[in-house]
Amino acid sequence: MVAPAALRVVRCGGSTLHGARACLGPSSGGQRRFSPSRYLLCASGDFVKMYSVATEETLRLMGGHADLVTGIQLNPHNHMQLYSSSLDGSIKLWDFMDGIPIKTFTVGSKLLALYTLASSEDSVFVVIPKSGERDTYQLVSVKLTKAAGQDLEAKELLVVLDGVDASPKRIAFGREGEYVAAVKEVNLQVYFFKRKQLNRFSVSAAKTKSGNNHFTCIACHPTEDCIATGHADGKIRLWRNFYHKKEYTFSTLHWHHDTVMDLAFSMEGTSLLSGGVESVLVLWHNESDCQKDFLPRLGSAIEYISVSPDGALCCTLHTDNRITIINSNLRFSKSIQGLIKSTDVKTGLVVDPRTKALVLNGEPGHLQFYCLQSDQQLFSLDILQRQYIHQAGLNQADLVKVAFSAQGKWLATVEEREEVTDPELQLKLWFYDEETQSFKLNTRINMPHEDHITDMCFRDMDELEDDSLILVTAGRDCVFKVWVMVEDTDPEAQQRVSWSCDFVGSYHNYQATNCCFSEDGSLLAVSFEETVTVWDSVTWDLKCTFCHPPGKIRNICFGRLTCSKYLIGATDNGFLCCWNLLSCALEWSAHLNILVLQPDPLSEYIAAVSWLSKESSLFVFKPNEPRPIYIQRNLCKEKIQLAAFVPRDEPETIGSEKYLWLRRSQLFFLTDTQELMTLSTKSLEERLTPSSKQLAVEESLPMTPFSLLLGKHRRQQSQEDIDLGKLVVCNKHEQDSPAVKELLHTPAHVLPSASFLCPIFINSLLISKENKSAEEVADEVEMESEKTDDDSDEERDVTEMEQEDTSPVELLGKMTCKLSKSQEKELRKIRKMDYSWISAF
Amino acid sequence: RVTGVPPQVIPGHEARSVEALCWAAGERLFGAGLGGDITEYDLARLRAARPVDGCGGPIWSMAANSSGSQLAIGCEDGSVKLFQVVPGGIQFERNLDRRKGRILCLSWHPSDTHIAAGSIDALRVFNVCSGQTVQRIMVNYHVQKVKRECIVWSIAFLSSGTVVTSDSFGRVQFWDWERGTLLESHTVSTSAVLSLAVSEEEDSIVVGTSTGATYQFQLLPVKMGSLEKRWVRTKPFQHHTHDVRAVAHSSTALISGGLDAQLVIRPLMEKVQKKGYDAVLRKFTFPHRRLVSCARKARLLLFQFSQHLELWRLGSTDETGKDGEVLPLRRMPEHLLQLKSKGPEHIYCSCVSPCGTWVAYSTASRFHLYRVQYEGDGVSIKKVPKVPKLLLPAYQLQFSSDSSSLFVAAARGSVHVLQLLEPGGCKHLHTFQPPSGSPEAVYLLASSADGHWLAAVGGDWAIHTYNLKCFKHHCAVPTYSCAVTALAVHPVTNNLVIAYSDQQLFEFSIPEKQYTAWSRMVQNCGLHKVWLERDSPITHIAFNPKNPSHILLHDTYMFCVLDKSLPLPDDSALLMNQSTLKQLPETARQRQLHAFKICKKFQPLLFADLLDENCLVMVERPIMDIKTQLPLPIQQKKFGT
């Protein structure tokens, strides 16, 4: 493997699912009889994701855009194809069943939204910024050239509407593509394509008691001339007669109390769906104010609504990165949850030792366990167990601190209600119940500290017994407290142990800001404003103090493994200090404004992220060396708030010496815009291959009569192998022979003709004398089949001939080993006959 | 054209409530009510005339056919009766097929061949020729599990054969009468839909509900250019607080009236060609009539109610204070007497003499004059016997400023002059008539302070001035195309100040028989745009005897002192500039001054008059006072949950 030149910062998982309206794919023809398999496509960061509606699983991740995907639309002329647009200025046409990009059209300017029309054969509509003017956008139609080749230029742009909004929700195409309607602020403009007429309407801009009535979204009736618009004051207006400039009219539907976020008409146009921050999906029947149905408690604000082409399903995209799939009878069906982006991650990034999931604030009052590999939420733990009230300005309790014990057996959480005078605090300790496979509340401590808790940690001691577990909390009330488990003497108590305070330490009445245990658990470091104190964890004696005035300590951590004698601290006046615990002296210090200090639990490396002149830089160092091992300046433009090392399942092979620190763990960090990023040594394509290509094929293997037949055949074979009881020539290679795989996994429309496939298939079922040679042949076959894909039919005979000559063939089955030479010859004859009649078809 | 013409009022009658009104045979107005009578109204003399018994119990509905030659009434007993409109009255023609259940609404087909009638739970269609019921549709049939009866409150028969009904379930439904099938049903409200009106082109319908909301329905093409059309509920309006009992659809506006005593004219912006008077929402809450009269010298106020009068003595104070202060009273206002009118008829007009000793009022058929005597704190009242027999009703009463005579405005443009005699007698002196004669009654009077001149305005808006000294017609003010809303004679200069319904002001010198120079200047310069765009008419004009150049004007929403000595404001200047003037220093203030000094502090203003040089009386009628007397509106939760 060639080591890449540099580390890349990769936006990893957890990107918002709601960059654009989702597309519900069609139920694909042949499979419907066996399983009502349907697909959900949505834009997620730079990728287009395909989910199975039936299983909620990610089937495919289609990458290729270099920037945010802003719009996806099914190809109206081929429902197995998908157009996607991106900020990188390209439109891609995908075959989403296979995840293959068919064509890439380069437009040039940023594309902010994408629309397709059934009536326009060869053009799509995109929103682009108007050249030369800031913050003005126009809707243009892009002619997609039919020329051959993968990468095409699409420069033929035709401006349809000027001064449109950048949001994709604010443009909609009307019945049969007769007109296009766009809204911006208080103006609605409708352009009729055939008559080339532009009508403008506006609502009064006056601010009313219930907020302003700016347009927020628009939808067009599929069969009638009716436009529905949503407004910031919660009203929905239904416009009619809008081809008259004066005699237009509208009616109003009002249920939402706040902004209408999105609107969608049902396929027949008989009902209208609307959603907003109330997290309620409203179904309006017959455009009537009095007939409406609700689907409440959807969890969080609805951002987008889309309806499947056959009208059987609709899906809502929520602000917390969730997709809800809803039946046409307004019944909740499925939900796909990504990483919830809460407004303020107070808990920090914590790794659950048990599942290796990233743990952080989720829904209000909940702790989310987010699996990085599958980009899905594993589960959400309700910590607060209180009803959350959606109301601005309401002071609600929130989860602020989380700590896991080394084995993930205990979980400590702190919740507080932000109040100026006396904060309401609660410390909860949760025990992992193996039976229920979830955390169970063990102890609840009211007001563990008089003031906010600033830090909390468990003593990480893997080898020690459970009852030696210690929790330390540091508070702004100038003390740190040590909590230990005690046997519950009360016979009424349901649990064996509970937690109570064991020791309260303080230092000169300074506020305790950080706490941290050394690797072996013998020492506890607590920082008190400018001073770091080191305590013996057995006797709770103050061992020594360090300080580096005049800066207050922002972060502290102990070194690990070989560097366990060092204590690292970062101060807020821009110093990173390393103290030697044996000599009690400052080993080295560096002038760096460190925001995040994160030690790798599996190695001695420590990552520090600094923030200087509006860019974040990453430094990786070992405490025993003052020189950093790795420096990446300008990691990203945003402020990095949190970071975490997540242990890899198996150590990765890292080519370069420079990146050795990434071998055991992977570094993730969260920016202040709630973007989860990681560092990767691999290039984009490499990173995608295993997950997207392989997995998808395996999972979505359809149950066809052919596969059933093949499966039966295989079972038989393996059974016979066992029956024989002796070591036969291993047939394994033929089962996953590339030729068969190719045959089964390639979509029908790109397969060569049956006459060509037949010999390859039969060949693959034959067994060669030598295992090795068969493999070689298989490889060869694959190569050739690839070649012939592109070549003309004339060459086919040649390849066939070659195969005949090169492959020493034998028949499969139980006779394999017992075949005589004569039989073999006979068989060859039969095979030669085969071709002629098949090719006749 | 909708203009601010002061409405002419036909005095009511206690026993005759009006349930239905319709125009027939040109300009004839008919009314029918729960009294069971059909009444024609004499519009020239503003009185009810010739009641005809319907013979079917209380009448709930009445409709005239398109030519206006026939009236159909729907009665309590379930009968529909046809009346022929003949000159001078109506004549019973026939009964249509009678079934049980009161007929609450009626509508003629535009071709006059069929009548649709709404009843309880059902609607029926009659053939006018045969008199038979040709279709009966149960409107309740489509609602299951509902035991309540469904009242069809209003009905309209469209020329296409569609019958539109509105009912107590809050539905507006469209029926095909021949097949008896429901075409469309729109649930508009959770409470009843009480009224319905169709535009002349039959492409728009307005309905009024009992929650005070009105909705418009429009017949709109489903697709551009296609012939398929559908009724769509479009605009909702909430201008009323109570039941909207009646709606009308003019070509440019929706008009609605309800239990909250408001008449609302909502223009349809798409039909209004240019911005102007028509393009603004109009709301009429208060009558544009004088219901309060003031005895300046005696400091008394007479309030006119529909069936009684109240006489109050004003309180007084010795203190002085700054602007905005409420001064303590030395004497509290005192309710002196309440005068109940006899009989079921409503009082049409009333007046108290400036000295406070005479009170006069008139109903449709009777005229009463009282002598009030004050003995210390007590008040005694004596009816003046043997009042001269006059041609009644009187439309306006006015005492001369020296309380020696009473002017009675009567029909046909005549004004009677009665001389008041001490102690408690009166004598008919003279009757003025316009020289050319007039069919319309006089509705406004003004007399000069020196007792020399009298001005009278008739229903044809012609102003005649009479000389009281020699009982002669003096002259006529040049006619103007708008109605007169108020007029008064200046006490010093004997100029007649006239306010018209289009907000124009004129000053006419009676002795010189011509418009004054100031008036000509006003006409040349034109009044301020904002002034002209006001929608409530000037209802009273008074003068400041100390400063002859001041004219005091008021309407329902403002009080204005017009200073003739100051320049008129041009359109760029601020009309209502009192608050900005206050902030300016004295020198700058001089430059900003203009003729109109407007005060909007008193709202709604019923009456304002100057008692003496430094004392002004204002009568406010808070809307809440009216609302508390209304029946409770339908309770609705704010979010309708």
mmCIF file of N, CA and C in Angstrom, chain A residues 127-164:
data_model
loop_
_atom_site.group_PDB
_atom_site.id
_atom_site.type_symbol
_atom_site.label_atom_id
_atom_site.label_comp_id
_atom_site.label_asym_id
_atom_site.label_seq_id
_atom_site.Cartn_x
_atom_site.Cartn_y
_atom_site.Cartn_z
ATOM 1 N N VAL A 127 -30.607 26.033 -8.930
ATOM 2 C CA VAL A 127 -30.498 27.399 -8.403
ATOM 3 C C VAL A 127 -29.019 27.708 -8.280
ATOM 4 N N ILE A 128 -28.613 28.810 -8.890
ATOM 5 C CA ILE A 128 -27.204 29.193 -8.823
ATOM 6 C C ILE A 128 -27.115 30.639 -8.361
ATOM 7 N N PRO A 129 -25.983 31.008 -7.747
ATOM 8 C CA PRO A 129 -25.829 32.412 -7.373
ATOM 9 C C PRO A 129 -25.658 33.260 -8.622
ATOM 10 N N LYS A 130 -26.229 34.424 -8.590
ATOM 11 C CA LYS A 130 -26.108 35.322 -9.739
ATOM 12 C C LYS A 130 -24.699 35.870 -9.750
ATOM 13 N N SER A 131 -24.074 35.815 -10.887
ATOM 14 C CA SER A 131 -22.675 36.229 -10.933
ATOM 15 C C SER A 131 -22.581 37.733 -10.711
ATOM 16 N N GLY A 132 -21.641 38.092 -9.880
ATOM 17 C CA GLY A 132 -21.410 39.512 -9.655
ATOM 18 C C GLY A 132 -22.236 40.102 -8.536
ATOM 19 N N GLU A 133 -23.223 39.379 -8.052
ATOM 20 C CA GLU A 133 -24.029 39.955 -6.978
ATOM 21 C C GLU A 133 -24.043 38.996 -5.803
ATOM 22 N N ARG A 134 -23.924 39.551 -4.642
ATOM 23 C CA ARG A 134 -23.938 38.707 -3.452
ATOM 24 C C ARG A 134 -25.376 38.447 -3.028
ATOM 25 N N ASP A 135 -25.615 37.249 -2.580
ATOM 26 C CA ASP A 135 -26.904 36.885 -1.991
ATOM 27 C C ASP A 135 -28.081 37.043 -2.947
ATOM 28 N N THR A 136 -27.835 37.041 -4.222
ATOM 29 C CA THR A 136 -28.973 36.937 -5.129
ATOM 30 C C THR A 136 -28.785 35.662 -5.937
ATOM 31 N N TYR A 137 -29.876 34.998 -6.107
ATOM 32 C CA TYR A 137 -29.815 33.695 -6.746
ATOM 33 C C TYR A 137 -30.805 33.666 -7.892
ATOM 34 N N GLN A 138 -30.541 32.793 -8.851
ATOM 35 C CA GLN A 138 -31.477 32.650 -9.951
ATOM 36 C C GLN A 138 -31.714 31.185 -10.254
ATOM 37 N N LEU A 139 -32.886 30.939 -10.770
ATOM 38 C CA LEU A 139 -33.241 29.585 -11.178
ATOM 39 C C LEU A 139 -32.914 29.475 -12.651
ATOM 40 N N VAL A 140 -32.081 28.505 -12.997
ATOM 41 C CA VAL A 140 -31.731 28.340 -14.402
ATOM 42 C C VAL A 140 -32.051 26.912 -14.835
ATOM 43 N N SER A 141 -32.307 26.750 -16.102
ATOM 44 C CA SER A 141 -32.453 25.402 -16.621
ATOM 45 C C SER A 141 -31.138 25.024 -17.287
ATOM 46 N N VAL A 142 -30.697 23.822 -17.007
ATOM 47 C CA VAL A 142 -29.421 23.349 -17.520
ATOM 48 C C VAL A 142 -29.715 22.280 -18.543
ATOM 49 N N LYS A 143 -29.192 22.451 -19.724
ATOM 50 C CA LYS A 143 -29.385 21.446 -20.761
ATOM 51 C C LYS A 143 -28.325 20.379 -20.568
ATOM 52 N N LEU A 144 -28.776 19.153 -20.386
ATOM 53 C CA LEU A 144 -27.848 18.059 -20.182
ATOM 54 C C LEU A 144 -27.573 17.435 -21.545
ATOM 55 N N THR A 145 -26.351 17.589 -21.996
ATOM 56 C CA THR A 145 -26.014 17.099 -23.337
ATOM 57 C C THR A 145 -26.070 15.582 -23.353
ATOM 58 N N LYS A 146 -26.424 15.057 -24.491
ATOM 59 C CA LYS A 146 -26.575 13.610 -24.620
ATOM 60 C C LYS A 146 -25.286 12.963 -25.113
ATOM 61 N N ALA A 147 -24.212 13.734 -25.178
ATOM 62 C CA ALA A 147 -22.972 13.213 -25.755
ATOM 63 C C ALA A 147 -22.474 12.030 -24.939
ATOM 64 N N ALA A 148 -21.657 11.211 -25.596
ATOM 65 C CA ALA A 148 -21.101 10.049 -24.919
ATOM 66 C C ALA A 148 -20.028 10.504 -23.956
ATOM 67 N N GLY A 149 -19.680 9.630 -23.081
ATOM 68 C CA GLY A 149 -18.627 9.944 -22.145
ATOM 69 C C GLY A 149 -19.185 10.178 -20.760
ATOM 70 N N GLN A 150 -18.302 10.034 -19.791
ATOM 71 C CA GLN A 150 -18.750 10.119 -18.407
ATOM 72 C C GLN A 150 -18.796 11.546 -17.918
ATOM 73 N N ASP A 151 -17.745 12.283 -18.191
ATOM 74 C CA ASP A 151 -17.670 13.651 -17.685
ATOM 75 C C ASP A 151 -18.014 14.609 -18.790
ATOM 76 N N LEU A 152 -19.064 15.367 -18.565
ATOM 77 C CA LEU A 152 -19.539 16.261 -19.607
ATOM 78 C C LEU A 152 -19.633 17.666 -19.045
ATOM 79 N N GLU A 153 -19.534 18.597 -19.934
ATOM 80 C CA GLU A 153 -19.726 19.991 -19.559
ATOM 81 C C GLU A 153 -21.175 20.354 -19.843
ATOM 82 N N ALA A 154 -21.808 21.028 -18.922
ATOM 83 C CA ALA A 154 -23.161 21.504 -19.190
ATOM 84 C C ALA A 154 -23.120 23.004 -19.043
ATOM 85 N N LYS A 155 -22.914 23.657 -20.139
ATOM 86 C CA LYS A 155 -22.731 25.103 -20.086
ATOM 87 C C LYS A 155 -23.944 25.852 -20.628
ATOM 88 N N GLU A 156 -24.917 25.098 -21.127
ATOM 89 C CA GLU A 156 -26.051 25.764 -21.748
ATOM 90 C C GLU A 156 -27.069 26.115 -20.673
ATOM 91 N N LEU A 157 -26.949 27.307 -20.132
ATOM 92 C CA LEU A 157 -27.821 27.716 -19.039
ATOM 93 C C LEU A 157 -28.838 28.727 -19.544
ATOM 94 N N LEU A 158 -30.041 28.607 -19.045
ATOM 95 C CA LEU A 158 -31.096 29.528 -19.444
ATOM 96 C C LEU A 158 -31.777 30.026 -18.177
ATOM 97 N N VAL A 159 -31.742 31.318 -17.941
ATOM 98 C CA VAL A 159 -32.315 31.852 -16.702
ATOM 99 C C VAL A 159 -33.837 31.790 -16.795
ATOM 100 N N VAL A 160 -34.455 31.179 -15.801
ATOM 101 C CA VAL A 160 -35.913 31.088 -15.765
ATOM 102 C C VAL A 160 -36.477 32.163 -14.840
ATOM 103 N N LEU A 161 -35.934 32.236 -13.646
ATOM 104 C CA LEU A 161 -36.430 33.205 -12.671
ATOM 105 C C LEU A 161 -35.242 33.883 -12.016
ATOM 106 N N ASP A 162 -35.410 35.146 -11.765
ATOM 107 C CA ASP A 162 -34.364 35.904 -11.110
ATOM 108 C C ASP A 162 -34.799 36.214 -9.683
ATOM 109 N N GLY A 163 -33.822 36.433 -8.827
ATOM 110 C CA GLY A 163 -34.158 36.852 -7.467
ATOM 111 C C GLY A 163 -34.927 35.809 -6.690
ATOM 112 N N VAL A 164 -34.503 34.571 -6.781
ATOM 113 C CA VAL A 164 -35.169 33.529 -5.996
ATOM 114 C C VAL A 164 -34.376 33.308 -4.722
#
